[in-house]
XYZ file of C-alpha atoms in Angstrom:
340
model
C 30.592 -8.561 -25.456
C 29.682 -8.138 -21.831
C 26.672 -5.883 -21.266
C 26.651 -3.818 -18.014
C 23.729 -4.379 -15.695
C 21.385 -1.247 -15.229
C 22.168 0.861 -12.164
C 18.930 -0.246 -10.675
C 19.820 -3.983 -10.888
C 23.190 -3.337 -9.111
C 21.954 -1.549 -6.301
C 19.786 -2.913 -3.473
C 16.292 -1.968 -4.276
C 14.073 -0.255 -1.724
C 11.141 -2.403 -0.514
C 8.831 0.122 -1.712
C 5.980 -0.009 -4.353
C 4.029 2.842 -5.874
C 0.295 2.682 -5.090
C -1.513 4.357 -7.923
C -4.873 4.843 -6.056
C -3.972 8.555 -5.957
C -4.197 8.661 -9.661
C -8.021 8.360 -9.295
C -8.398 11.833 -7.711
C -9.727 10.568 -4.540
C -6.989 12.596 -2.757
C -7.180 15.604 -5.036
C -6.554 16.409 -8.705
C -3.541 15.219 -10.420
C -2.359 16.033 -13.992
C -0.870 13.547 -16.472
C 2.379 15.555 -16.390
C 2.554 14.822 -12.583
C 1.708 11.220 -13.090
C 4.666 10.849 -15.659
C 6.914 12.679 -13.216
C 5.838 10.505 -10.222
C 6.425 7.318 -12.137
C 9.757 8.427 -13.726
C 11.010 9.515 -10.378
C 9.838 6.132 -8.752
C 11.378 3.883 -11.537
C 14.605 5.918 -11.640
C 14.994 5.215 -7.905
C 14.515 1.599 -7.947
C 10.708 1.659 -6.910
C 9.891 -0.928 -9.722
C 6.384 -2.161 -8.621
C 3.216 -0.186 -9.350
C -0.163 -1.223 -8.048
C -3.625 -0.113 -9.274
C -7.175 -1.416 -9.580
C -10.378 -0.967 -11.651
C -11.938 0.407 -8.707
C -9.613 3.415 -8.610
C -11.712 5.266 -11.315
C -9.431 5.540 -14.397
C -6.169 4.966 -12.590
C -5.375 1.944 -14.784
C -5.812 4.002 -17.937
C -3.761 6.972 -16.518
C -1.004 4.480 -15.501
C -1.003 2.640 -18.700
C -0.698 5.929 -20.809
C 2.023 7.183 -18.671
C 3.946 3.787 -18.801
C 3.591 3.999 -22.693
C 5.072 7.517 -22.773
C 8.009 6.275 -20.661
C 8.587 2.964 -22.544
C 11.849 4.000 -24.123
C 13.395 4.780 -20.727
C 11.718 1.988 -18.922
C 10.715 -1.253 -20.911
C 8.113 -3.602 -19.613
C 10.651 -5.868 -18.152
C 11.939 -3.264 -15.820
C 8.940 -2.964 -13.600
C 6.206 -4.951 -12.156
C 2.375 -4.295 -12.506
C -0.057 -5.443 -9.929
C -3.618 -4.910 -10.290
C -6.955 -6.238 -8.862
C -10.428 -7.470 -9.652
C -13.774 -8.062 -8.167
C -14.300 -4.420 -6.830
C -15.831 -1.868 -9.324
C -17.623 0.504 -6.950
C -18.304 1.524 -3.337
C -21.352 -0.679 -2.599
C -21.491 -4.433 -2.205
C -23.796 -4.503 -5.379
C -20.671 -3.118 -7.288
C -18.647 -6.407 -6.623
C -18.482 -9.166 -9.245
C -16.307 -12.117 -8.317
C -17.796 -14.498 -10.945
C -15.426 -16.656 -13.149
C -16.532 -14.833 -16.116
C -15.770 -11.505 -14.680
C -12.336 -12.625 -13.511
C -11.537 -13.338 -17.204
C -12.961 -10.157 -18.596
C -11.463 -8.013 -15.833
C -8.052 -9.340 -16.433
C -8.346 -8.725 -20.082
C -9.586 -5.380 -19.683
C -6.662 -4.413 -17.250
C -4.078 -5.771 -19.781
C -5.589 -3.528 -22.513
C -5.693 -0.469 -20.170
C -2.129 -1.086 -19.176
C -0.751 -1.971 -22.700
C 0.762 -5.259 -21.606
C 0.175 -8.921 -22.359
C 0.691 -10.028 -18.844
C -0.014 -8.851 -15.433
C 2.730 -9.657 -12.701
C 0.118 -9.893 -9.948
C -3.678 -9.800 -9.682
C -5.346 -9.538 -6.404
C -8.977 -10.094 -5.385
C -9.874 -6.624 -4.170
C -11.345 -6.112 -0.610
C -12.289 -9.771 -0.068
C -14.138 -8.998 3.149
C -17.195 -7.460 1.225
C -18.242 -10.877 -0.299
C -18.868 -14.279 0.920
C -15.634 -16.260 1.497
C -16.887 -19.237 -0.271
C -17.171 -17.217 -3.584
C -13.673 -16.190 -3.208
C -12.077 -19.603 -2.518
C -14.362 -21.839 -4.551
C -14.764 -19.527 -7.676
C -12.549 -16.645 -7.994
C -9.237 -17.959 -7.004
C -9.519 -21.179 -8.913
C -10.109 -19.176 -12.062
C -7.255 -16.961 -11.318
C -4.982 -19.807 -10.737
C -6.068 -21.126 -14.242
C -4.939 -17.872 -15.737
C -1.715 -18.095 -13.827
C -1.112 -21.401 -15.580
C -1.869 -19.802 -18.854
C 0.901 -17.217 -18.199
C -1.288 -14.091 -18.447
C -1.045 -13.703 -14.585
C 2.204 -14.235 -12.849
C 0.993 -14.253 -9.225
C -2.321 -14.492 -7.559
C -3.293 -12.769 -4.462
C -5.777 -11.119 -2.003
C -6.269 -7.616 -0.604
C -8.296 -6.185 2.029
C -8.492 -4.426 5.544
C -9.580 -7.145 8.154
C -6.433 -9.256 8.827
C -8.442 -12.161 10.247
C -10.313 -12.456 6.810
C -7.101 -12.268 4.941
C -5.454 -14.998 7.029
C -8.547 -17.345 6.970
C -8.517 -17.275 3.051
C -4.658 -17.925 3.012
C -5.077 -20.753 5.307
C -7.952 -22.435 3.180
C -5.672 -22.016 0.145
C -2.744 -23.572 1.836
C -4.894 -26.486 2.939
C -6.046 -26.971 -0.694
C -2.593 -26.943 -2.168
C -2.805 -23.600 -3.902
C -1.173 -21.087 -1.508
C -1.592 -17.394 -2.161
C 1.413 -15.565 -3.933
C 0.606 -12.130 -2.490
C -1.266 -10.790 0.475
C -1.848 -6.952 0.583
C -3.056 -5.399 3.827
C -3.524 -1.761 4.232
C -3.431 0.757 7.287
C -2.542 -2.170 9.602
C 1.058 -0.937 10.390
C 1.556 2.719 11.051
C 1.904 5.202 13.936
C -1.742 4.597 15.138
C -2.159 0.925 14.459
C 0.391 -2.127 14.874
C -1.742 -5.190 14.320
C 0.087 -6.509 11.303
C 3.225 -8.012 13.133
C 1.012 -10.521 14.916
C -0.295 -11.756 11.617
C 2.925 -11.909 9.480
C 4.097 -15.265 10.867
C 0.696 -16.700 10.572
C 0.464 -15.606 6.892
C 3.992 -17.144 6.179
C 2.870 -20.421 7.834
C -0.103 -20.335 5.348
C 2.362 -20.330 2.457
C 1.958 -16.561 1.566
C 5.173 -15.656 -0.387
C 4.859 -11.843 -0.629
C 3.245 -9.673 2.227
C 2.654 -6.071 1.275
C 2.040 -3.374 3.959
C 0.163 -0.566 2.227
C -0.461 3.025 3.310
C 2.048 4.056 6.041
C 0.208 7.354 6.221
C -3.087 5.579 6.754
C -4.837 6.760 3.557
C -3.841 10.329 4.354
C -4.699 10.503 7.909
C -1.072 10.996 8.958
C -0.209 13.410 6.168
C 0.633 16.954 7.065
C -2.470 18.025 5.116
C -5.965 17.380 6.308
C -7.213 13.796 5.562
C -9.914 13.197 2.842
C -13.483 13.808 3.923
C -14.205 10.196 3.347
C -11.531 8.665 5.714
C -13.308 6.093 7.945
C -11.516 6.590 11.116
C -13.499 7.637 14.128
C -13.509 11.323 15.271
C -11.416 10.519 18.282
C -8.560 9.160 16.413
C -8.704 12.022 13.938
C -8.640 14.482 16.899
C -5.547 12.555 18.324
C -3.788 12.927 14.905
C -4.600 16.601 14.810
C -2.991 16.901 18.370
C 0.153 15.522 16.989
C 0.430 17.940 14.124
C -0.191 20.785 16.586
C 2.496 19.484 18.768
C 4.997 19.383 15.983
C 4.223 22.800 15.081
C 4.431 24.104 18.554
C 7.554 22.360 19.854
C 9.945 21.776 17.083
C 13.069 23.965 17.889
C 14.502 26.245 15.186
C 18.066 25.531 16.349
C 17.690 21.755 15.986
C 17.155 19.158 13.234
C 13.752 18.722 14.585
C 12.622 22.090 12.852
C 12.532 19.909 9.648
C 10.250 17.239 10.758
C 6.519 16.548 10.042
C 4.145 14.001 11.020
C 4.293 12.307 7.579
C 8.077 11.877 7.868
C 7.857 10.334 11.379
C 5.004 8.144 10.261
C 7.020 6.783 7.201
C 10.284 6.458 9.141
C 8.366 4.356 11.638
C 6.408 2.140 9.200
C 9.409 1.524 6.798
C 11.521 0.163 9.516
C 9.161 -2.733 9.987
C 11.135 -5.313 7.738
C 9.136 -8.463 8.351
C 6.992 -7.528 5.338
C 8.414 -7.786 1.689
C 7.081 -4.500 0.409
C 5.600 -1.142 1.667
C 3.188 0.397 -0.770
C 3.008 4.165 -0.787
C 0.924 6.663 -2.854
C 2.360 9.975 -4.157
C 0.928 12.841 -6.123
C 4.219 14.576 -6.859
C 7.875 13.658 -7.595
C 8.843 15.350 -4.337
C 6.661 13.005 -2.355
C 8.428 10.038 -3.877
C 11.692 11.706 -3.122
C 10.810 12.272 0.611
C 9.458 8.758 0.945
C 12.909 7.400 -0.208
C 14.683 9.616 2.156
C 12.410 8.329 4.946
C 12.980 4.694 3.974
C 16.898 5.329 4.085
C 16.463 6.978 7.415
C 14.243 4.118 8.662
C 16.868 1.586 8.109
C 19.216 3.199 10.439
C 16.566 4.352 13.027
C 14.655 1.098 13.418
C 11.912 2.827 15.238
C 9.473 -0.014 14.923
C 11.986 -2.067 16.971
C 12.569 0.574 19.736
C 15.202 2.614 17.974
C 15.642 6.425 18.683
C 16.313 9.390 16.848
C 19.861 10.786 17.196
C 18.873 14.319 18.496
C 16.951 14.609 21.782
C 14.510 17.185 20.413
C 13.176 15.025 17.624
C 13.149 12.054 19.964
C 10.955 13.916 22.574
C 8.466 14.962 19.849
C 8.295 11.318 18.536
C 7.856 9.804 22.063
C 4.944 12.330 22.764
C 3.291 11.282 19.416
C 3.617 7.723 20.305
C 1.842 8.462 23.699
C -0.916 10.252 22.115
C -1.630 7.574 19.583
C -1.019 4.552 21.745
C -4.657 4.000 22.756
C -5.475 3.363 19.207
C -2.849 0.721 18.610
C -5.194 -2.025 18.081
C -8.192 0.107 16.888
C -9.829 -0.745 13.485
C -12.671 0.679 11.628
C -15.580 -1.433 10.220
C -15.014 -2.951 6.839
C -17.316 -3.201 5.126
C -18.937 -0.204 6.329
C -22.651 -0.118 7.371
C -23.510 1.893 4.297
C -21.675 -0.334 1.758
């Protein structure tokens, strides 16, 4: 008997993963019901990678509980789980990249997520600790776990691209190239630094490059960004100017009346196809649906490569937004911050 493939397997999967940092409450409260709804909507539409971390409060626990509730609809083999280790709090003193903690952290994550293997485990925010600790202790132990089968892919995550690249290069030189490299807030409407690093990371043997946070950790969302957002006041003021521009100038008799800064930001970011995956967060099923619509639109618009909106009203608003944010295209905030 020939068994038909699931619908998800037959269609081309979107290059989108679900970031579960929002389950921590850092972007506002979220209920278990909403989490289940977000995951169900994501998996039903081919978004089959979920990303979490012990640092995100009880995100792993909430994600694991929701996946257990949905296991009849979505068995473990239908999605990939990525989590992290090394960072367990805000301050540098809350980091532990020892070999012993690698083993215990992986075991704890598997317990919380109700799985006997993890598809990816990333060293979380590698810029906070001495690089020698990462390459001489942490990554060798992670590669041991990869050989044992409990971890399928080994990776790194962080904000400063030069730090990520140097670690990838060291690993390549040592014959243990990084499987996954996750960079966040480095390709969006206000920052386009990632394209310069993608070919360098590929040359260093990185198999999967993930661009996280197309909305720059909520800065480009239509709502106000979280109080803790690290961007400097000048950038926040420029983003606020973009939101006011949209409210004031979108014509009611045009398709431009339905736009928002978040939609423009996602359409721009998702058109950058040199990465393997774009990682988004969502508090509601509607946000996942909107992101998927933006992803589909991005493939035709190709804004990151000079593409245009088909209607002039939206294009004019988009061009004004790009001019407002252009001065920040190479701007980054300090990481680690001074108070870490």
